[in-house]
Amino acid sequence: DAGVTQSPTHLIKTRGQQVTLRCSPISGHKSVSWYQQVLGQGPQFIFQYYEKEERGRGNFPDRFSARQFPNYSSELNVNALLLGDSALYLCASSLLPQDSLIYGYTFGSGTRLTVV
Amino acid sequence: SQQGEEDPQALSIQEGENATMNCSYKTSINNLQWYRQNSGRGLVHLILIRSNEREKHSGRLRVTLDTSKKSSSLLITASRAADTASYFCATLLTDKLIFGTGTRLQVFP
């Protein structure tokens, strides 16, 4: 069974551009969460989606948006990129949002975004 | 903002030695989780300890939790070169994980 898959693995964008990152959860998992990890720091929560509805949002500007599709895959969009958006973007999936109470999350390998 | 702070920030040991890393957090928790990250890639869930548990074992891993001190420790026994990675504690806050700053572990052969 495939794990959480993210694409692309690496991406280089110019300041001011827009980027879309993609995540496919484990088959059967309905909840997807997005995290940003700046070099040298721990991951920070951006969004959580469950059944195509936003369940939680972290302290990120409106330039960050996301959505979840009927097949439970998800996209994270970042507009008007800044140098500070350079980071590893991680996607995590779970069957239910509260699975982390018992099992923890399964993470993908991430997308490394570099803004120049 | 980071919920947890790991200590030490970096740790270097020889194969076969034990590695202990500590985590402190700020608010009440449902559970505390430990994750490993190799070379800045994806996180791997290692172990979860609930707020009503004091100690948990999984293979060479031992986790303790002291809710009165808002702290946890992760012990890796008989370390191997393959254990070289960054280790993060994370607490659950209303369905989102709040990660600490991480401990970078280097195990030398």
Coordinates of C-alpha atoms in Angstrom, one line a residue, chain B residues 35-71:
Chain B
Y35 CA 9.1 11.7 15.4
R36 CA 12.4 11.1 13.6
Q37 CA 13.5 13.0 10.5
N38 CA 16.4 11.8 8.3
S39 CA 18.3 14.4 6.3
G40 CA 15.4 17.0 6.2
R41 CA 12.9 14.6 4.6
G42 CA 9.6 13.3 5.9
L43 CA 8.9 12.6 9.5
V44 CA 8.5 9.1 10.8
H45 CA 6.3 8.5 13.8
L46 CA 8.2 6.6 16.5
I47 CA 6.0 6.4 19.6
L48 CA 3.0 8.0 21.3
I49 CA 2.5 8.3 25.0
R50 CA -0.9 9.4 26.5
S51 CA -1.2 11.9 29.2
N52 CA -2.2 9.2 31.7
E53 CA 0.9 7.1 31.0
R54 CA 4.2 7.5 32.6
E55 CA 6.5 5.2 30.5
K56 CA 6.3 3.4 27.3
H57 CA 8.6 1.1 25.4
S58 CA 9.0 0.2 21.7
G59 CA 12.0 -1.9 20.7
R60 CA 15.1 0.1 21.6
L61 CA 13.0 3.2 22.5
R62 CA 11.9 4.2 25.9
V63 CA 9.7 7.3 26.5
T64 CA 8.8 8.8 29.8
L65 CA 6.3 11.5 30.5
D66 CA 6.0 13.7 33.6
T67 CA 2.9 15.9 33.2
S68 CA 3.6 17.7 36.5
K69 CA 6.8 19.0 35.0
K70 CA 5.5 19.2 31.5
S71 CA 8.4 17.2 30.2

